Short mmCIF file of C-alpha atoms and ligand atoms in Angstrom, two decimals:
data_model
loop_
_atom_site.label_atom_id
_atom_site.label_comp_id
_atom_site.label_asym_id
_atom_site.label_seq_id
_atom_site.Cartn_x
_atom_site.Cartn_y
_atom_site.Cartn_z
CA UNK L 1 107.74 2.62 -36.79
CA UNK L 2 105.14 0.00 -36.63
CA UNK L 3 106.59 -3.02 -38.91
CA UNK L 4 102.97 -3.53 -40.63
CA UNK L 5 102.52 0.00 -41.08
CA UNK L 6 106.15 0.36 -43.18
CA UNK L 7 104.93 -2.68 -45.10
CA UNK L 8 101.96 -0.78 -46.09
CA UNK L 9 103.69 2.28 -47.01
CA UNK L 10 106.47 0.32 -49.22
CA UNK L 11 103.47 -1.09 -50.81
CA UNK L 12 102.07 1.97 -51.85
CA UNK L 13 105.22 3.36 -52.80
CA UNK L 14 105.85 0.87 -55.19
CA UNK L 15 102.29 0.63 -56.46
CA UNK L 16 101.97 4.38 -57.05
CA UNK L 17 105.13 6.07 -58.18
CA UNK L 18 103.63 8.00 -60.42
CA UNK L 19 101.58 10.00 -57.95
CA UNK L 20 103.89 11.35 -55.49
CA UNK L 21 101.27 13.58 -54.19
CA UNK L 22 99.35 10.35 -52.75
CA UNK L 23 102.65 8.53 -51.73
CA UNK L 24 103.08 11.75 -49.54
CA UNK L 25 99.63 11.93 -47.85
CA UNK L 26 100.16 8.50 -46.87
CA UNK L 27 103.28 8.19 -45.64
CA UNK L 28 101.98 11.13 -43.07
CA UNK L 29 98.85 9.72 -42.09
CA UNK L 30 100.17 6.22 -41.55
CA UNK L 31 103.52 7.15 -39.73
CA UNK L 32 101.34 8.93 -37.15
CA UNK L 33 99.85 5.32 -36.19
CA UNK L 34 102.01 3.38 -34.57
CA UNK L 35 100.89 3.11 -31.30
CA UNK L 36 97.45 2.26 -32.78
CA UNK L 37 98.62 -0.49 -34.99
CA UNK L 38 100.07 -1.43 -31.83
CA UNK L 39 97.50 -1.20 -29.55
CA UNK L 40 94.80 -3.14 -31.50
CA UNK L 41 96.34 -6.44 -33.13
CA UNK L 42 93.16 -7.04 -34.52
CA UNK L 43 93.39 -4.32 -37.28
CA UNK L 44 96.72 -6.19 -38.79
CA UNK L 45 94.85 -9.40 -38.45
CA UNK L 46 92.10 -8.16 -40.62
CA UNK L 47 94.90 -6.48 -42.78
CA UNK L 48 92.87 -2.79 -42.30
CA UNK L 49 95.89 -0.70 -43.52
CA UNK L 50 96.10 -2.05 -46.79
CA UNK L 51 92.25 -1.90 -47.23
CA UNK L 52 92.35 1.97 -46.38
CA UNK L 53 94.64 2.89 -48.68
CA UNK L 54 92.84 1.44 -51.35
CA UNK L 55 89.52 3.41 -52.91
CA UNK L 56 86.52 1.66 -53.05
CA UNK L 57 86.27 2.87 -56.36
CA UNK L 58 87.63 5.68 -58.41
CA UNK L 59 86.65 6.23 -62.45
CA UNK L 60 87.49 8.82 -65.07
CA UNK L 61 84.87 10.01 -67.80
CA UNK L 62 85.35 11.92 -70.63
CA UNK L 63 84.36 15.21 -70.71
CA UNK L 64 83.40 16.92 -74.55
CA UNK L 65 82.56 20.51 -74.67
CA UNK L 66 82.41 23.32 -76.86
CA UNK L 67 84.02 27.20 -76.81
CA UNK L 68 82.83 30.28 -78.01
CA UNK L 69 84.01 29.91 -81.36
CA UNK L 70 82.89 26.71 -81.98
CA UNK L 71 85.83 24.22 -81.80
CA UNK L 72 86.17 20.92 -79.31
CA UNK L 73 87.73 20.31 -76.05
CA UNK L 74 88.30 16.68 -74.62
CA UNK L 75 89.31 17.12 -70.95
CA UNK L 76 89.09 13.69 -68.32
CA UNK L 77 86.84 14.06 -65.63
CA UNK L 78 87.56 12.13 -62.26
CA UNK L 79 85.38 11.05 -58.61
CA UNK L 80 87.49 9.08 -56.14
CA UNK L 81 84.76 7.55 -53.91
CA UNK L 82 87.49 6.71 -51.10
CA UNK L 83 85.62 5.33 -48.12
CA UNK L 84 81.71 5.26 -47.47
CA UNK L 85 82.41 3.40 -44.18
CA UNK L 86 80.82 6.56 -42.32
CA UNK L 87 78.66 7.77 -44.20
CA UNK L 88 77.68 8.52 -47.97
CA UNK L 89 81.42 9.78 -50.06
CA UNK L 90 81.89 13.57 -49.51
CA UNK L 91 84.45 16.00 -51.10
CA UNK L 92 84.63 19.07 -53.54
CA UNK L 93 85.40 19.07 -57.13
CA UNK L 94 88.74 20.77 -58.23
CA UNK L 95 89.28 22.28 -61.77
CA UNK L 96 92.63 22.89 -62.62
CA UNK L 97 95.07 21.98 -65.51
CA UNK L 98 97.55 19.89 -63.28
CA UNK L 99 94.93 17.72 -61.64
CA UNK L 100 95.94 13.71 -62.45
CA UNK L 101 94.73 10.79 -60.79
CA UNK L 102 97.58 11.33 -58.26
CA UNK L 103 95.92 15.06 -56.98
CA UNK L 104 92.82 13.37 -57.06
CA UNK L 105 93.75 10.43 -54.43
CA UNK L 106 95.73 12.54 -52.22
CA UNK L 107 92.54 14.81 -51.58
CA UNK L 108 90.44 11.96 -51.84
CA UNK L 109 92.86 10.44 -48.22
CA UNK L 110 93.03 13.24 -46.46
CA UNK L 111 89.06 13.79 -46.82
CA UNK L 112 88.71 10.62 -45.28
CA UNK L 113 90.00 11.44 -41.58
CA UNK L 114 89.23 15.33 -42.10
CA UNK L 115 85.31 14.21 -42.89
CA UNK L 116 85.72 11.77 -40.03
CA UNK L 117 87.19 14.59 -37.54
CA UNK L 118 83.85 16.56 -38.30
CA UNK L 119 81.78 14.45 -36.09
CA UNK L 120 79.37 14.14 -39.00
CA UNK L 121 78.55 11.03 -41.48
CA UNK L 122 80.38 11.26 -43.84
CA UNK L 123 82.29 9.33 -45.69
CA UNK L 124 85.32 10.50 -48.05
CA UNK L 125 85.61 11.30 -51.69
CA UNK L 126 87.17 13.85 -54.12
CA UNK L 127 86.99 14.89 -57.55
CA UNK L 128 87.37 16.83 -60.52
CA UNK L 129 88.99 17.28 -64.37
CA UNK L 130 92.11 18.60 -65.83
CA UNK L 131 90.06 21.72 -67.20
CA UNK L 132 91.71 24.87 -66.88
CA UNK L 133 88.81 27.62 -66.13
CA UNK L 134 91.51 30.14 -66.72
CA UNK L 135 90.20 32.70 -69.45
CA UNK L 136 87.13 30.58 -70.20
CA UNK L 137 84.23 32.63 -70.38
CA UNK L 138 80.97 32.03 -68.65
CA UNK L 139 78.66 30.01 -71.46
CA UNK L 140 82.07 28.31 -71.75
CA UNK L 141 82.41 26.81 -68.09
CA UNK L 142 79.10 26.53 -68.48
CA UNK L 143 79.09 23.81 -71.06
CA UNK L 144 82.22 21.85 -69.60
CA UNK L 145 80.05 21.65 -66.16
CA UNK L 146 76.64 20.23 -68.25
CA UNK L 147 78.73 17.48 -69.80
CA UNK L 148 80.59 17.13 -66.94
CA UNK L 149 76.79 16.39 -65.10
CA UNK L 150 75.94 14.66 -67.60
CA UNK L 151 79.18 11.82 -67.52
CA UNK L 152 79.02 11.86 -63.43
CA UNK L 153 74.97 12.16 -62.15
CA UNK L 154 74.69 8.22 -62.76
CA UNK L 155 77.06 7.98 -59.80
CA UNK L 156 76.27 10.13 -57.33
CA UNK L 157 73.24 11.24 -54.86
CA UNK L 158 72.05 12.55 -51.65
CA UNK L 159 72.77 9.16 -50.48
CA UNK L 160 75.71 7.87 -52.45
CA UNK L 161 78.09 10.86 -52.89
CA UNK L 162 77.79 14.18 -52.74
CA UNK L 163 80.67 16.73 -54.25
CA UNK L 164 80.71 20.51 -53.90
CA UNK L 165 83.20 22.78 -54.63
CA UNK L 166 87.17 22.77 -54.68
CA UNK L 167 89.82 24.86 -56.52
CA UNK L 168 88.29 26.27 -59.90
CA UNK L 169 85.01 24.79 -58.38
CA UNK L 170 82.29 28.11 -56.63
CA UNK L 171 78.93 28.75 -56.18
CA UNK L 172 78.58 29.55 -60.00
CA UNK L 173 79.96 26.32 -61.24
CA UNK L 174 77.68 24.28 -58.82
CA UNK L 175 74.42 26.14 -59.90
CA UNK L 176 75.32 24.80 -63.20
CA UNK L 177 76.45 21.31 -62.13
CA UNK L 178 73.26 21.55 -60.10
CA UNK L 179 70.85 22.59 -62.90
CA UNK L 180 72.01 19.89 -65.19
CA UNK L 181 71.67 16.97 -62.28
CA UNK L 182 68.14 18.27 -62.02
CA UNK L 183 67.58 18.41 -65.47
CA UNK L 184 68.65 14.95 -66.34
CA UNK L 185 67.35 13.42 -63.22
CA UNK L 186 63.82 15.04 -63.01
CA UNK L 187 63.85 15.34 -59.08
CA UNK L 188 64.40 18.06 -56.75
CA UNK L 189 67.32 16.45 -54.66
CA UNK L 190 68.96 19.62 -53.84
CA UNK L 191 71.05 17.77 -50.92
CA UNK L 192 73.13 16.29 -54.14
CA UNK L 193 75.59 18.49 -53.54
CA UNK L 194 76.71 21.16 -51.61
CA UNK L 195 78.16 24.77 -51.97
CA UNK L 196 74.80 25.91 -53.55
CA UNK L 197 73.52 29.25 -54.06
CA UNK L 198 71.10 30.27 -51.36
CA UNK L 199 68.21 30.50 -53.82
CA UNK L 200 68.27 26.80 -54.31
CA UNK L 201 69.11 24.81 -50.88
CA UNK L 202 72.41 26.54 -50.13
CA UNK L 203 73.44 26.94 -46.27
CA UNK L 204 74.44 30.30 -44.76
CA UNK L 205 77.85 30.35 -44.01
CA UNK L 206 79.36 27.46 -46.26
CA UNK L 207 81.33 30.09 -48.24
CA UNK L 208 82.80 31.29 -45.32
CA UNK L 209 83.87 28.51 -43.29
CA UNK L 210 86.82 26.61 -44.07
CA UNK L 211 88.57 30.30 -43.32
CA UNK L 212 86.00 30.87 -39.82
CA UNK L 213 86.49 27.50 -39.15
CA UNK L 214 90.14 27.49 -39.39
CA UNK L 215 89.95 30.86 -37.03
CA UNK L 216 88.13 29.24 -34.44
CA UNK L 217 90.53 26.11 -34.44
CA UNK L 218 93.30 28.70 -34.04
CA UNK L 219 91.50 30.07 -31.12
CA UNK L 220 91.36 26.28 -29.53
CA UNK L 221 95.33 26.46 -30.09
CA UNK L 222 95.72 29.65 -28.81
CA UNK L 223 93.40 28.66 -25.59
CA UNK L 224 95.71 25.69 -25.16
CA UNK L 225 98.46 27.76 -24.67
CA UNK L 226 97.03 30.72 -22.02
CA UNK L 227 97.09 32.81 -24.75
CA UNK L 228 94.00 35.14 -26.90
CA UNK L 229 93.47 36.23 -30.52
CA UNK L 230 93.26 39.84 -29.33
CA UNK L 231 96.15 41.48 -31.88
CA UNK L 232 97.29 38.68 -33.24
CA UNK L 233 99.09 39.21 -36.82
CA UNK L 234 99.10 36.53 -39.30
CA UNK L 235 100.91 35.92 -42.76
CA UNK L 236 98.88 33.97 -44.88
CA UNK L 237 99.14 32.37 -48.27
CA UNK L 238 96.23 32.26 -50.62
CA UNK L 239 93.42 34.86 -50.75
CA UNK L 240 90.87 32.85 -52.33
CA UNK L 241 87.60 32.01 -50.83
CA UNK L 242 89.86 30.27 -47.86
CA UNK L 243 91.87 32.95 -46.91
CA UNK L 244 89.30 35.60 -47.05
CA UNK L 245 87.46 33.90 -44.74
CA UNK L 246 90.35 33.87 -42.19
CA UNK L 247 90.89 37.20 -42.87
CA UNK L 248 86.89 38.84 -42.03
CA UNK L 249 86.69 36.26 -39.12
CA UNK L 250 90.20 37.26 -37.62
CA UNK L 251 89.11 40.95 -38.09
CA UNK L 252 85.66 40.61 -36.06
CA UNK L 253 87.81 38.61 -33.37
CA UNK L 254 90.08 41.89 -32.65
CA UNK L 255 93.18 40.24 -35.16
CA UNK L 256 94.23 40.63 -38.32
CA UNK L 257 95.91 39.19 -41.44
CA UNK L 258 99.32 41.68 -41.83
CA UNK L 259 100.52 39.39 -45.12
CA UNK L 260 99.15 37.51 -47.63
CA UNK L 261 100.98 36.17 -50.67
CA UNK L 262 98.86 35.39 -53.78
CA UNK L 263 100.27 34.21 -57.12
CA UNK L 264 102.71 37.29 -58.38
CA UNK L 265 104.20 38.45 -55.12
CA UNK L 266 103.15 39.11 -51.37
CA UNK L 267 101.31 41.74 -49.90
CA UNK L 268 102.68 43.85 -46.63
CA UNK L 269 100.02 45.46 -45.21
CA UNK L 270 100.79 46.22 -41.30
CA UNK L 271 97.41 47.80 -40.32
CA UNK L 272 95.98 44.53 -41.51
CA UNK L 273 93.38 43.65 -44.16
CA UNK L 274 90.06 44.78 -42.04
CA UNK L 275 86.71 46.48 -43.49
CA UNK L 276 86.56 47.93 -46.72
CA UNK L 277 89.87 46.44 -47.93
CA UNK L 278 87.92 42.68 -47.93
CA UNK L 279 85.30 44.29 -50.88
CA UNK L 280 88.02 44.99 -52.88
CA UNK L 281 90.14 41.94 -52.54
CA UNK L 282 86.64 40.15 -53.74
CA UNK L 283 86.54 42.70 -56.51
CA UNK L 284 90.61 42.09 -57.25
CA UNK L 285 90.40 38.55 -57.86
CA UNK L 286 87.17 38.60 -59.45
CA UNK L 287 88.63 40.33 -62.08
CA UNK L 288 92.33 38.78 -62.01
CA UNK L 289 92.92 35.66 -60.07
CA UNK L 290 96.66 35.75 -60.57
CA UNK L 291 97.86 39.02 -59.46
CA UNK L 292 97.46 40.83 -55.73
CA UNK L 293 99.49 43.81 -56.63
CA UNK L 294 96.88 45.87 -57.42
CA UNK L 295 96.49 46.08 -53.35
CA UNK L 296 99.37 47.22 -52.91
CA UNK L 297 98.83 49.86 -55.67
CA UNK L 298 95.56 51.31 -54.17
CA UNK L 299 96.70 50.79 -50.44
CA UNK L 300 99.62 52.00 -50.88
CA UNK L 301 101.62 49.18 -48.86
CA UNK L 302 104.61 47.19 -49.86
CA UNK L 303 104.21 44.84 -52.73
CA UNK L 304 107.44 41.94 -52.79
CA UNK L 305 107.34 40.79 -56.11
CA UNK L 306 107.88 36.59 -56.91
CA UNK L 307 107.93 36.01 -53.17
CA UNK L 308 106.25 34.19 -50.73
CA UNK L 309 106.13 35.91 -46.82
CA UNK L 310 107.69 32.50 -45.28
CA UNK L 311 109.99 33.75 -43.07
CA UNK L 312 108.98 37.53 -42.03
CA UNK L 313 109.55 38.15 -38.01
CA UNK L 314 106.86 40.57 -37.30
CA UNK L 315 103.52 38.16 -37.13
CA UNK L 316 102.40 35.93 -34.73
CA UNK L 317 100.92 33.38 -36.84
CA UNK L 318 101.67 31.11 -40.13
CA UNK L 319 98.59 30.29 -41.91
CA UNK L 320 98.85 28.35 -45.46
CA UNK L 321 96.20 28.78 -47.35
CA UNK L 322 96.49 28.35 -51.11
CA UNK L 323 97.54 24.77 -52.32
CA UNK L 324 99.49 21.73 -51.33
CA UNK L 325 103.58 21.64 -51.16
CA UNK L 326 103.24 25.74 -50.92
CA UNK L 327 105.80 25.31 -47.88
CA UNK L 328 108.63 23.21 -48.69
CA UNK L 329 111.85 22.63 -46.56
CA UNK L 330 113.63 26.09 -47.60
CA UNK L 331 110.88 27.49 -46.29
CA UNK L 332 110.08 25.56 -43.02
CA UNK L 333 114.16 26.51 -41.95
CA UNK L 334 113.01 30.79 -42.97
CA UNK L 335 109.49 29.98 -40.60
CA UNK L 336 111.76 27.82 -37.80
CA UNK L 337 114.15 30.84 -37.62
CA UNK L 338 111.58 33.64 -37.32
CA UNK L 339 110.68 32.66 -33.81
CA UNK L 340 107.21 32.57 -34.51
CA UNK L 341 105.50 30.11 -32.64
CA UNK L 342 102.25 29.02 -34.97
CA UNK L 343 102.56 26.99 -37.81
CA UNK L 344 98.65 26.32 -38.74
CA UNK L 345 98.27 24.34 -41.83
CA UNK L 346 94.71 25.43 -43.53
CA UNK L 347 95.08 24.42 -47.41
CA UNK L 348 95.13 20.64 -47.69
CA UNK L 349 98.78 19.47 -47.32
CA UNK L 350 100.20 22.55 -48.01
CA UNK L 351 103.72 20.96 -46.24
CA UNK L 352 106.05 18.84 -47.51
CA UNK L 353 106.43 15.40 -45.14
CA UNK L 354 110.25 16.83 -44.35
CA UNK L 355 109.29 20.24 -44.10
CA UNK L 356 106.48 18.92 -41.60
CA UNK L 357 107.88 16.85 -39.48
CA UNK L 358 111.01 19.53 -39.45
CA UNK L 359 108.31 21.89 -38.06
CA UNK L 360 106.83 19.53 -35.43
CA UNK L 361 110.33 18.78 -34.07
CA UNK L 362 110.52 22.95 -33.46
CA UNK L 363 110.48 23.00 -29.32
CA UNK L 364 109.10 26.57 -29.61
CA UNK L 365 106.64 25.94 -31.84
CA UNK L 366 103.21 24.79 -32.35
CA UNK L 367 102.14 23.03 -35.61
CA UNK L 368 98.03 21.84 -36.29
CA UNK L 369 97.32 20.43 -39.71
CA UNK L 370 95.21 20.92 -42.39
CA UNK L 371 92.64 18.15 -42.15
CA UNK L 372 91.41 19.02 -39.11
CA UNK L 373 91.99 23.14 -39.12
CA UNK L 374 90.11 23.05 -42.59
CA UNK L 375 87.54 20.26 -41.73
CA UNK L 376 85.04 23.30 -41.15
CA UNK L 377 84.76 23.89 -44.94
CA UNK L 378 83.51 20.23 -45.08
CA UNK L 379 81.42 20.07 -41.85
CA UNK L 380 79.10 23.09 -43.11
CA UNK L 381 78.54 21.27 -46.32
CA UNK L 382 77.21 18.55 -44.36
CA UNK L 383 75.18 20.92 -42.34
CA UNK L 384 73.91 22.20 -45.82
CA UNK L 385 72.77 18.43 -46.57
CA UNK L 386 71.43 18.19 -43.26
CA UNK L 387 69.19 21.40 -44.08
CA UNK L 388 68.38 19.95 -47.58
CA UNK L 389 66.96 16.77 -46.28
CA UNK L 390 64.86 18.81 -43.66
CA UNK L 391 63.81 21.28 -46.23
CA UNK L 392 64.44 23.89 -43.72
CA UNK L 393 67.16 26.84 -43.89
CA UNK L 394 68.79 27.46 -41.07
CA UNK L 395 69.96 30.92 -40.06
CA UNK L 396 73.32 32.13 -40.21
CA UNK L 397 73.80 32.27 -36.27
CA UNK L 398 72.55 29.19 -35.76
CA UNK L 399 75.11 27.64 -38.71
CA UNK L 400 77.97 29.70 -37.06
CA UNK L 401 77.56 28.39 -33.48
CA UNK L 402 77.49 25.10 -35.05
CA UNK L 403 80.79 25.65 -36.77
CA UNK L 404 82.17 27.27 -34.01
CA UNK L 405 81.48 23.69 -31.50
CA UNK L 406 82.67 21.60 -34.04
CA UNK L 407 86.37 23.55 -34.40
CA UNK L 408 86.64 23.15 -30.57
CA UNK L 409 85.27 19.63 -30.84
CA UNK L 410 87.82 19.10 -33.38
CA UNK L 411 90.64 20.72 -31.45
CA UNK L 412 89.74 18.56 -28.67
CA UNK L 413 89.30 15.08 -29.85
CA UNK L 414 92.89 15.57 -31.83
CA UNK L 415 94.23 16.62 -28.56
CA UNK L 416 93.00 13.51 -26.69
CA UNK L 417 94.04 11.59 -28.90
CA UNK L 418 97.20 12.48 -28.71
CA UNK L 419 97.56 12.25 -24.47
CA UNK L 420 95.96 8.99 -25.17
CA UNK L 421 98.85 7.37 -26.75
CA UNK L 422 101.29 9.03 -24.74
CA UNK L 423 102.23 12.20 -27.30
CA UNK L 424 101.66 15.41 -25.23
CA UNK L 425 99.88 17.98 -27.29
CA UNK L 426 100.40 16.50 -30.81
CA UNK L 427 97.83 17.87 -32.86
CA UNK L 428 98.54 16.05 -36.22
CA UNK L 429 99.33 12.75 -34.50
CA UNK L 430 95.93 13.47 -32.63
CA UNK L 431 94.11 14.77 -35.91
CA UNK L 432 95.27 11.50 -37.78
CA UNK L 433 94.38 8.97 -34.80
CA UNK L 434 90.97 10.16 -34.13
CA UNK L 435 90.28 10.57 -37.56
CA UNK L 436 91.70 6.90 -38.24
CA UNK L 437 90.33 5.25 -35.30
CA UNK L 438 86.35 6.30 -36.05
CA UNK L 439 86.55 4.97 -39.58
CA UNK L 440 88.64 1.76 -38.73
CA UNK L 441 85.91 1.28 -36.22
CA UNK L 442 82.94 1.60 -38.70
CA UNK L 443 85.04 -0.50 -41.34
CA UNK L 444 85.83 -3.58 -39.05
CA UNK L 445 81.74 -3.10 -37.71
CA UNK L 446 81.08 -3.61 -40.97
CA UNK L 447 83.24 -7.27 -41.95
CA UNK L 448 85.86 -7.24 -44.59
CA UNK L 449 85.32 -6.13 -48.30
N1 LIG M 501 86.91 20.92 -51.05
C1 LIG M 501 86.65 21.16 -49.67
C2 LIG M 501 87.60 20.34 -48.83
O1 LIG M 501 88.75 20.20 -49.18
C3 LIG M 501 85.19 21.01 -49.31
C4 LIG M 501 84.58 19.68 -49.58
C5 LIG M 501 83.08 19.64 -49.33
O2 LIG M 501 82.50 20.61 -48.86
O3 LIG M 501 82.53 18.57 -49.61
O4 LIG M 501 87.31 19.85 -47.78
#
């Protein structure tokens, strides 16, 4: 490896060993640009790497609300501005109890390149609290998200940084992060943030497309290879908004998803989950989050109880899709040995750096990562600003084509990159250098601070 590049990373890793999480993301970015580093002297000479890796600013606020029955709650509220070198700081909000500055920085990196890989301006950002929405009732979240506005609207703008939803973070939570930015602020500046309901400046499409998106990026892959979607099978992980978007987009495309795992157990369903069976996995998890059995109790299909479906031979394609470090290196050998020959990475980082680059050293296999197979999910939301600062809606087709040239887009620049620098078809070499290389451009444009 480049030597100024392993300088950087010791640097972080002795800087930040208490978040492992953000040690991890960039230790995989970084290692990915060597022949870059090498290629342009004038990015160590203006000591780039170090600059990256730094946020341009990241603060916590403290965020005071009240439950049902009348008692307090103190919970720390983050926003990791990252890099604005492309365009205002972009990136969702995530509630959940184990978020820590470390979470926060790691998404916050990898939103950097993925928002880059878009095409789009924007720059990269990430936020969120240590709130746990679990069991909270709806006045409830409602009150942590006011005060949360309330702390954070100073800070942000349609211009200056623009969050919209993450884990723990939907449509209902931004309506009321929404309503209290408008409240406070006394202007209608909708394009604020993004993941809105439809009734207010919301886009067609945005809840759907981190999981279409990822579909048509696995169609690039597949077109890569001489091969089609027509009856593909795919084990998946998550069934949240993410994966329930893979699985209505690989229906309509003649595939389907044959396993998905969710929190409890996973789910063997081999005549896939198509039509009817996507209304009630909405209705499941409205009501209960943390258990997919009942599917498996009205379907009638085989539940596997504490598992995860790493490892089963009769699919076609690996799809992530619920949180980071999901696959681990136990898991990459069970995926290696299977035979299957897609590993598609859709949650963000939901590999371990061994358990990657074990994958990527697979000769039958083909692995794309997460910032750029999920970078749909992010592109939409700036297609949503993009409609808010026209004031016009655009209709779903026309949002859906638009998704649908940026995944190929995507696919493609990652896969020049890669031939570029001599790699064959590397996708997350490619996905990191062309994600790198337009932000390093903009930053250096821009003179040193
Ligand atoms: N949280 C999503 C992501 O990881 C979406 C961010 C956004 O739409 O700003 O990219």
């Amino acid at each position: 490896m480049n030597a100024y590049i392993e300088s950087v990373i010791s640097n972080v890793r002795a800087k930040h060993t208490s978040e492992p999480e953000f040690v991890q993301t960039v230790e995989e970015v970084l290692s990915s640009l060597s022949p870059v580093i090498d290629a342009h002297p004038e990015y160590e000479k203006a000591d780039l790497l170090n600059r990256i890796v730094e946020p341009e600013r990241m603060f916590t606020f403290r965020v005071v609300w009240m439950d049902d029955n009348g008692a307090y709650h103190t919970n720390t509220g983050y926003r990791c501005q990252f890099n604005g070198a492309i365009g205002p700081y972009k990136g969702g909000l995530r509630f959940q109890k184990n978020v820590y500055p470390g979470i926060i920085k790691f998404l916050g990196f990898e939103q950097i390149f993925k928002n880059a890989l878009t095409g789009l301006p924007i720059g990269g950002g990430k936020g969120g609290s240590d709130f746990d929405p679990a069991g909270k009732s709806a006045a409830e979240v409602m009150r942590f998200c006011q005060s949360f506005m309330t702390a954070l609207y100073r800070y942000i703008g349609p211009d200056i940084d623009v969050p919209a939803g993450d884990m723990g973070v939907g449509g209902r939570e931004i309506g009321y992060l929404y309503g209290q930015y408008r409240r406070l602020k006394g202007v209608w500046e909708n394009g604020v943030l993004t993941g809105k309901g439809l009734s207010y400046g919301g886009s067609l499409i945005r809840p759907e497309a981190t999981g279409y998106g990822a579909v048509y990026y696995l169609q690039e892959v597949l077109k890569h290879e001489g091969d089609t979607i027509e009856g593909k099978r795919l084990a998946i992980s998550g069934y949240g908004n993410v994966g329930w978007g893979i699985m209505k987009k690989a229906a309509q495309l003649g595939a389907k998803v044959t396993y998905f795992a969710g929190p409890d157990g996973y789910i063997h369903d081999p005549d896939g989950v198509t039509g009817e069976k996507l209304d009630f996995i909405l209705k499941m998890r409205a009501e209960d989050p943390m258990h997919c059995k009942p599917y498996a109790d009205k379907y009638g299909v085989e539940f596997v109880p504490g598992a995860k479906c790493w490892g089963v031979k009769d699919v076609d394609i690996y799809m992530p899709a619920a949180t980071q470090n999901d696959v681990k290196m136990e898991s990459a050998v069970k995926i290696a040995q299977s035979g299957v020959k897609y590993y598609i990475e859709v949650a963000n980082m939901p590999t371990t750096n061994d358990a990657l680059n074990y994958l990527r050293q697979q000769k039958h296999m083909i692995v794309a990562p997460s910032k750029a197979v999920n970078a749909g999910g992010v592109g939409v939301s700036a297609l949503e600003m993009a409609q808010n600062s026209e004031r016009l809606v655009w209709s779903a087709e026309e949002v859906d084509e638009q998704l649908h040239r940026m995944m190929e887009n995507i696919h493609r620049v990652s896969a020049e990159a890669a031939e570029e620098y001599g790699l064959g078809y590397d996708l997350v070499a490619g996905a990191n250098i062309a994600g790198f290389k337009k932000v390093a451009t903009a930053m250096m444009e821009q003179g040193v601070f």
